[in-house]
Amino acid sequence: MTDQPQPQALRAELLAVALEAAQRAGTFLRDGRPEDLGVAATKSSAVDVVTEMDIASEKLITDFLADRRPGDGVLGEEGASTEGTTGVQWVIDPIDGTVNYLYGRPDWSVSIAARKDGETVVGVVGAPMRGETYRAVLGEGAYVNDRPARTRTAPPFEQALVGTGFGYIAARRAHQAEIARQLIPRVRDIRRGGSAAIDLCDVAVGRLDAYYERGLNPWDFAAGELIAREAGALTGGRPGQAPSGELTIAAPPGLFEQLQGFLDEQGAWHD
Ligand code: IPD
């Protein structure tokens, strides 16, 4: 006998904790957004902004996790970083889509993933202005609210609706714009939603055929990547590689390989 919970029981517990944390933070952010919300600080560039609400949301989530799961590690966008002793690490984006939130646009989210011994086992993305929460447990499928989430069947490449995003550094953006310029004439269209976590969940529920972006941080994609994968998408980076800051791609089989090949050829993985 051991005191360690079995993997399935642990994942169920982590899912319940993540859902409650995302629900609390989402309600706080939706109901508490100040009318005169401004920029509290900037990070990698003048357009990479943090609001007081990003900081407050991260504190709300990390305080909640410390209460429910003391001993777990935490990695958060706004600086939370603890090692932990349990092998569980929480990867948190307290507002993914901060620029949307700043401008009062609806597509922002709270993204919370749990990793066990380095593997993402639970992902929750709350999108309060959509009234939707996306979730997945490794090997158990993905859900939007209480409905199963499934990707679309892969369309021909030229009929794909592809989401993407752009980083905050001007030189990187210029190259990303060049990749998008090459892609647009070859597909149905592209979308730039402003929250990578929601983009990945949109692949999971069939509101996008595919999504790719260079330059994501772990908190932007950890939860959404698992949700897209559990909904039937393939995910990766350059051929043979896992999704990462270098490149993250999600699409159903058939489209994934074509998009990955195109992006690799175009050099979407470098600045
Ligand atoms: C950003 C969003 C955006 C993506 C950027 C991310 P943040 O996250 O996910 O869609 O294009 O690369 O940095 O800064 O709003 O948490």
Short mmCIF file of C-alpha atoms and ligand atoms in Angstrom, two decimals:
data_model
loop_
_atom_site.label_atom_id
_atom_site.label_comp_id
_atom_site.label_asym_id
_atom_site.label_seq_id
_atom_site.Cartn_x
_atom_site.Cartn_y
_atom_site.Cartn_z
CA MET A 1 0.00 0.00 0.00
CA THR A 2 1.10 3.52 -0.70
CA ASP A 3 -0.21 6.96 0.25
CA GLN A 4 0.12 8.14 -3.35
CA PRO A 5 -3.28 8.39 -5.12
CA GLN A 6 -3.63 6.24 -8.26
CA PRO A 7 -3.07 8.21 -11.51
CA GLN A 8 -6.78 8.31 -12.40
CA ALA A 9 -7.82 9.51 -8.97
CA LEU A 10 -5.06 12.11 -8.96
CA ARG A 11 -6.11 13.40 -12.39
CA ALA A 12 -9.74 13.63 -11.29
CA GLU A 13 -8.67 15.66 -8.28
CA LEU A 14 -6.44 17.93 -10.39
CA LEU A 15 -9.29 18.47 -12.86
CA ALA A 16 -11.71 19.45 -10.10
CA VAL A 17 -9.17 21.88 -8.64
CA ALA A 18 -8.37 23.39 -12.05
CA LEU A 19 -12.07 23.82 -12.91
CA GLU A 20 -12.77 25.59 -9.64
CA ALA A 21 -9.70 27.83 -9.94
CA ALA A 22 -10.62 28.80 -13.53
CA GLN A 23 -14.23 29.44 -12.53
CA ARG A 24 -13.23 31.66 -9.61
CA ALA A 25 -10.69 33.63 -11.63
CA GLY A 26 -13.04 33.95 -14.61
CA THR A 27 -15.88 35.31 -12.48
CA PHE A 28 -13.51 37.74 -10.76
CA LEU A 29 -12.18 38.99 -14.11
CA ARG A 30 -15.60 39.24 -15.80
CA ASP A 31 -17.40 40.96 -12.92
CA GLY A 32 -14.48 42.99 -11.60
CA ARG A 33 -13.06 44.55 -14.76
CA PRO A 34 -12.57 48.25 -13.97
CA GLU A 35 -14.12 50.61 -16.54
CA ASP A 36 -10.90 52.61 -16.59
CA LEU A 37 -8.57 49.60 -16.75
CA GLY A 38 -5.09 50.66 -17.80
CA VAL A 39 -1.65 49.17 -18.30
CA ALA A 40 0.20 48.38 -15.05
CA ALA A 41 3.51 47.37 -16.65
CA THR A 42 5.09 46.23 -19.90
CA LYS A 43 7.27 43.15 -20.48
CA SER A 44 9.14 42.14 -23.65
CA SER A 45 8.12 45.31 -25.54
CA ALA A 46 5.92 48.39 -25.14
CA VAL A 47 2.92 46.47 -26.55
CA ASP A 48 3.40 43.41 -24.27
CA VAL A 49 1.20 44.63 -21.44
CA VAL A 50 0.20 43.55 -17.94
CA THR A 51 -2.87 44.92 -16.16
CA GLU A 52 -3.56 44.99 -12.44
CA MET A 53 -6.16 42.27 -13.19
CA ASP A 54 -3.53 39.85 -14.61
CA ILE A 55 -1.61 40.20 -11.37
CA ALA A 56 -4.71 39.89 -9.15
CA SER A 57 -5.97 36.87 -11.14
CA GLU A 58 -2.64 35.06 -10.81
CA LYS A 59 -2.65 35.72 -7.06
CA LEU A 60 -6.21 34.44 -6.73
CA ILE A 61 -5.29 31.23 -8.58
CA THR A 62 -1.99 30.60 -6.80
CA ASP A 63 -3.54 31.26 -3.36
CA PHE A 64 -6.34 28.82 -4.20
CA LEU A 65 -3.89 26.15 -5.41
CA ALA A 66 -1.68 26.61 -2.35
CA ASP A 67 -4.73 26.02 -0.17
CA ARG A 68 -6.05 22.96 -2.09
CA ARG A 69 -2.79 21.41 -3.22
CA PRO A 70 0.04 22.57 -0.95
CA GLY A 71 3.35 21.18 -2.14
CA ASP A 72 2.61 21.39 -5.88
CA GLY A 73 4.88 23.50 -8.09
CA VAL A 74 3.59 26.52 -9.97
CA LEU A 75 4.65 28.34 -13.14
CA GLY A 76 2.64 31.47 -13.91
CA GLU A 77 2.86 34.14 -16.58
CA GLU A 78 3.09 36.96 -14.08
CA GLY A 79 6.03 35.48 -12.20
CA ALA A 80 4.72 32.69 -9.96
CA SER A 81 7.45 30.06 -9.89
CA THR A 82 7.84 27.37 -7.24
CA GLU A 83 9.37 23.91 -7.57
CA GLY A 84 7.06 21.90 -5.35
CA THR A 85 7.59 18.46 -3.89
CA THR A 86 4.73 16.35 -5.30
CA GLY A 87 5.75 15.99 -8.97
CA VAL A 88 2.70 18.09 -9.93
CA GLN A 89 3.31 21.46 -11.55
CA TRP A 90 0.56 23.96 -12.41
CA VAL A 91 1.08 26.05 -15.53
CA ILE A 92 -1.10 29.15 -15.39
CA ASP A 93 -2.03 32.01 -17.67
CA PRO A 94 -4.20 34.24 -15.45
CA ILE A 95 -5.46 36.14 -18.54
CA ASP A 96 -4.61 34.77 -21.96
CA GLY A 97 -5.56 37.51 -24.37
CA THR A 98 -4.62 40.41 -22.11
CA VAL A 99 -4.87 42.92 -24.97
CA ASN A 100 -8.45 41.77 -25.70
CA TYR A 101 -9.26 42.10 -21.99
CA LEU A 102 -7.70 45.58 -21.85
CA TYR A 103 -9.86 46.76 -24.76
CA GLY A 104 -13.06 45.11 -23.49
CA ARG A 105 -13.04 42.55 -26.30
CA PRO A 106 -14.61 39.21 -25.33
CA ASP A 107 -12.02 36.63 -26.38
CA TRP A 108 -9.82 36.30 -23.31
CA SER A 109 -9.42 33.24 -21.14
CA VAL A 110 -8.01 31.74 -17.98
CA SER A 111 -5.71 28.83 -18.81
CA ILE A 112 -4.70 26.26 -16.21
CA ALA A 113 -2.80 23.04 -16.88
CA ALA A 114 -1.47 20.42 -14.49
CA ARG A 115 1.67 18.50 -15.36
CA LYS A 116 2.68 15.32 -13.57
CA ASP A 117 6.35 14.46 -13.81
CA GLY A 118 6.63 16.78 -16.81
CA GLU A 119 3.61 15.44 -18.75
CA THR A 120 0.45 17.53 -19.15
CA VAL A 121 -2.37 15.46 -17.66
CA VAL A 122 -5.12 18.06 -17.17
CA GLY A 123 -6.04 21.21 -19.10
CA VAL A 124 -8.79 23.74 -18.40
CA VAL A 125 -9.47 26.91 -20.39
CA GLY A 126 -12.26 29.13 -19.10
CA ALA A 127 -13.71 31.68 -21.54
CA PRO A 128 -16.25 33.54 -19.38
CA MET A 129 -17.52 35.94 -22.08
CA ARG A 130 -18.43 32.93 -24.22
CA GLY A 131 -20.01 31.11 -21.27
CA GLU A 132 -17.74 28.19 -22.11
CA THR A 133 -15.17 26.12 -20.28
CA TYR A 134 -13.02 23.66 -22.19
CA ARG A 135 -11.36 20.79 -20.40
CA ALA A 136 -9.43 17.61 -20.98
CA VAL A 137 -7.80 14.85 -18.99
CA LEU A 138 -5.05 12.88 -20.71
CA GLY A 139 -6.58 9.80 -22.39
CA GLU A 140 -10.15 10.75 -21.41
CA GLY A 141 -11.25 13.08 -24.22
CA ALA A 142 -12.08 16.76 -24.29
CA TYR A 143 -15.26 18.61 -23.39
CA VAL A 144 -16.79 22.03 -23.89
CA ASN A 145 -19.02 22.62 -20.88
CA ASP A 146 -20.58 19.15 -20.64
CA ARG A 147 -20.50 18.27 -24.34
CA PRO A 148 -17.74 16.20 -25.94
CA ALA A 149 -15.41 18.34 -28.08
CA ARG A 150 -14.32 17.03 -31.49
CA THR A 151 -12.28 18.68 -34.21
CA ARG A 152 -13.66 19.05 -37.72
CA THR A 153 -12.73 16.46 -40.29
CA ALA A 154 -9.69 17.78 -42.15
CA PRO A 155 -10.71 19.83 -45.19
CA PRO A 156 -8.48 20.13 -48.27
CA PHE A 157 -5.65 22.57 -47.49
CA GLU A 158 -7.14 25.28 -49.70
CA GLN A 159 -10.39 25.17 -47.70
CA ALA A 160 -8.81 25.41 -44.25
CA LEU A 161 -9.66 28.22 -41.83
CA VAL A 162 -6.40 28.74 -39.95
CA GLY A 163 -5.90 30.66 -36.71
CA THR A 164 -2.60 32.21 -35.78
CA GLY A 165 -1.08 34.93 -33.61
CA PHE A 166 1.77 37.37 -33.54
CA GLY A 167 4.39 37.98 -30.87
CA TYR A 168 5.20 41.28 -29.21
CA ILE A 169 8.65 41.93 -30.70
CA ALA A 170 8.62 43.93 -33.95
CA ALA A 171 11.26 41.86 -35.79
CA ARG A 172 9.46 38.59 -34.97
CA ARG A 173 6.13 40.07 -36.08
CA ALA A 174 7.55 41.17 -39.38
CA HIS A 175 8.63 37.60 -40.15
CA GLN A 176 5.31 36.18 -38.86
CA ALA A 177 3.47 38.60 -41.17
CA GLU A 178 5.56 37.32 -44.07
CA ILE A 179 4.55 33.70 -43.29
CA ALA A 180 0.90 34.76 -43.07
CA ARG A 181 1.26 36.59 -46.42
CA GLN A 182 2.45 33.32 -47.99
CA LEU A 183 -0.37 31.33 -46.36
CA ILE A 184 -3.41 33.53 -47.05
CA PRO A 185 -3.63 32.90 -50.81
CA ARG A 186 -3.36 29.13 -50.22
CA VAL A 187 -6.16 28.62 -47.64
CA ARG A 188 -9.79 29.64 -47.05
CA ASP A 189 -8.73 32.44 -44.71
CA ILE A 190 -6.86 33.18 -41.53
CA ARG A 191 -8.05 34.43 -38.12
CA ARG A 192 -6.16 36.27 -35.36
CA GLY A 193 -8.29 35.86 -32.24
CA GLY A 194 -5.87 37.18 -29.61
CA SER A 195 -5.86 34.28 -27.14
CA ALA A 196 -3.74 31.28 -28.07
CA ALA A 197 -5.55 29.15 -25.48
CA ILE A 198 -8.93 29.93 -27.10
CA ASP A 199 -7.48 29.36 -30.59
CA LEU A 200 -6.43 25.85 -29.55
CA CYS A 201 -9.86 25.20 -28.03
CA ASP A 202 -11.46 26.50 -31.24
CA VAL A 203 -9.59 23.77 -33.12
CA ALA A 204 -10.93 21.32 -30.50
CA VAL A 205 -14.56 22.34 -31.09
CA GLY A 206 -14.35 22.85 -34.87
CA ARG A 207 -14.48 26.67 -34.98
CA LEU A 208 -11.09 26.65 -36.66
CA ASP A 209 -9.62 23.92 -38.84
CA ALA A 210 -6.08 24.59 -37.65
CA TYR A 211 -3.90 26.88 -35.57
CA TYR A 212 -0.20 27.66 -35.51
CA GLU A 213 2.01 30.20 -33.80
CA ARG A 214 5.68 30.79 -33.09
CA GLY A 215 6.85 32.24 -29.79
CA LEU A 216 4.28 30.93 -27.33
CA ASN A 217 5.15 30.47 -23.69
CA PRO A 218 4.21 27.26 -21.83
CA TRP A 219 1.31 29.01 -20.06
CA ASP A 220 -0.20 30.07 -23.41
CA PHE A 221 -0.48 26.55 -24.82
CA ALA A 222 -0.17 23.92 -22.05
CA ALA A 223 -3.91 23.53 -21.37
CA GLY A 224 -5.21 24.24 -24.89
CA GLU A 225 -2.75 21.86 -26.53
CA LEU A 226 -4.01 18.93 -24.42
CA ILE A 227 -7.64 19.93 -25.12
CA ALA A 228 -7.02 20.08 -28.90
CA ARG A 229 -5.18 16.73 -28.82
CA GLU A 230 -7.88 15.01 -26.76
CA ALA A 231 -10.47 16.36 -29.22
CA GLY A 232 -8.73 14.54 -32.07
CA ALA A 233 -6.12 17.03 -33.28
CA LEU A 234 -2.51 16.24 -33.91
CA THR A 235 -0.19 18.73 -32.21
CA GLY A 236 3.48 19.40 -32.71
CA GLY A 237 6.16 21.83 -33.70
CA ARG A 238 8.70 21.25 -36.47
CA PRO A 239 8.44 17.75 -38.00
CA GLY A 240 9.05 15.13 -35.31
CA GLN A 241 9.01 17.66 -32.49
CA ALA A 242 6.63 18.46 -29.67
CA PRO A 243 4.83 21.80 -29.59
CA SER A 244 7.04 24.45 -28.05
CA GLY A 245 7.92 28.12 -28.07
CA GLU A 246 9.70 27.52 -31.36
CA LEU A 247 6.47 26.50 -33.07
CA THR A 248 3.07 25.17 -32.00
CA ILE A 249 0.67 23.62 -34.52
CA ALA A 250 -2.71 21.92 -33.99
CA ALA A 251 -4.92 20.44 -36.71
CA PRO A 252 -6.77 17.22 -37.49
CA PRO A 253 -4.81 14.40 -39.17
CA GLY A 254 -4.51 14.99 -42.89
CA LEU A 255 -4.38 18.77 -42.55
CA PHE A 256 -1.75 18.77 -39.80
CA GLU A 257 0.95 17.18 -41.94
CA GLN A 258 0.34 19.58 -44.83
CA LEU A 259 0.35 22.66 -42.61
CA GLN A 260 3.44 21.46 -40.74
CA GLY A 261 5.26 20.84 -44.03
CA PHE A 262 4.27 24.26 -45.37
CA LEU A 263 5.34 26.07 -42.17
CA ASP A 264 8.62 24.21 -42.02
CA GLU A 265 9.40 25.05 -45.63
CA GLN A 266 8.53 28.71 -45.09
CA GLY A 267 10.70 28.94 -41.94
CA ALA A 268 7.83 29.70 -39.54
CA TRP A 269 9.98 28.28 -36.72
CA HIS A 270 12.54 31.09 -36.77
CA ASP A 271 12.47 34.89 -36.61
C1 IPD B 1 -0.81 36.14 -25.92
C2 IPD B 1 -2.02 35.59 -26.64
C3 IPD B 1 -1.94 35.86 -28.12
C4 IPD B 1 -0.68 35.31 -28.73
C5 IPD B 1 0.55 35.85 -28.00
C6 IPD B 1 0.44 35.53 -26.51
P1 IPD B 1 -1.08 36.94 -23.37
O1 IPD B 1 -0.85 35.82 -24.55
O2 IPD B 1 -2.12 34.21 -26.44
O3 IPD B 1 -3.01 35.30 -28.83
O4 IPD B 1 -0.62 35.69 -30.08
O5 IPD B 1 1.68 35.19 -28.56
O6 IPD B 1 1.57 36.05 -25.85
O7 IPD B 1 0.11 37.85 -23.42
O8 IPD B 1 -2.33 37.65 -23.70
O9 IPD B 1 -1.17 36.11 -22.14
#
